[in-house]
């Protein structure tokens, strides 16, 4: 456990990156992260009481207002919930996968990720899955895989995602399982119903699945990857030709999290649809509180619950005072990244799996970045390097990871960027409070120099060299993480 005295100094030292948030909000984020770390370290005891409100306020040494803000964050992340009354307190809860997936899908909608980006991301992740599944397949896996292929052939299994989900589960890597699931759901959102898939497409996909399974079973990773790539490309081509609408938020996307109020969710969803479909600009005034309450015909309490959801998903926020009202906010990956990373920690993501996946994914991202680099991208890289020169200004973990986030952004693929940000966030969950000061100093010393070399190679457009330098860098970091 961390001594409360460290929280204040952290809150202060994290002063730079998000000017829109007040100091209280930053401190609340820090407190919420400590609660999360605490829950993880205790082995996620669902139902256990972490403490009463007053006990926890004292433990973290913050004001009641800051603490309640932190509670809202952990409630949104489905880590814990405040239970009122006698015997109450902050109770550990179990996050549900559906809420996590919905948050990610909503984020991809909000930033307007294209179907092409989703397809590219699927290709990248499922190639990794196929290779890892080949390496990790055991006797029980062979039996499962063969049974599924048979059931597909006999028409018993009609969901084409089943094979992809099974391969992902064979890798034993919770992040791959989750992201394969997410990216396989997104394209379906573009269709009114599953009958959009012609029978010929289904039989072609069954055939491809059988051949992929055969190559995985035979232990031929290269062939399995090749077949997976062909299969996904064929499916992407088909979906592109049948695409019937651009970015439409489906009613089935739940805004879940801490909300239990159906009316509030409906109001929030109506406003989200409004923002996304009309492509409203950041800073656009949606209306005053009174106007919006009238328009949606709900009580003030229900409306405020809707506001919480909209603020959590970074769709819109209330500004109080004269000239106030509800404004469209800039999309941010922060909230969704936190939710997903914490969920994966709950799923028991192993440090070795994390390091392995980061390596594979970031090697792809850096190659895309080197290929797509332009003047603006080069400027963003230099700015990131500049920020790292003053590590006292920002939190250690941010300094060590900032460049990686920028590289992910420069890949030009918002879906892959989200995956990378989640993995970076998970790395932080493992790092914070665990590294000795000596190791921190060593990393802080070494990282800026290595990062400069990596950035230089990207700016030169030299993907090979960039990959080489990044691989060596991540190997060194992986050693510290163990
Ligand atoms: Zn398939
Ligand atoms: Zn680095």
Short mmCIF file of N, CA and C in Angstrom, two decimals, residues 234 298 358 407:
data_model
loop_
_atom_site.label_atom_id
_atom_site.label_comp_id
_atom_site.label_asym_id
_atom_site.label_seq_id
_atom_site.Cartn_x
_atom_site.Cartn_y
_atom_site.Cartn_z
N UNK A 234 -10.90 -11.48 -47.68
CA UNK A 234 -12.09 -11.82 -48.46
C UNK A 234 -13.35 -11.31 -47.76
N UNK A 298 -37.67 14.63 -19.04
CA UNK A 298 -37.28 13.82 -17.88
C UNK A 298 -37.08 14.71 -16.67
N UNK A 358 2.69 -6.41 -26.53
CA UNK A 358 3.16 -5.05 -26.81
C UNK A 358 4.23 -5.10 -27.89
N UNK A 407 3.57 7.16 -31.27
CA UNK A 407 3.81 6.25 -32.40
C UNK A 407 2.50 5.53 -32.77
#
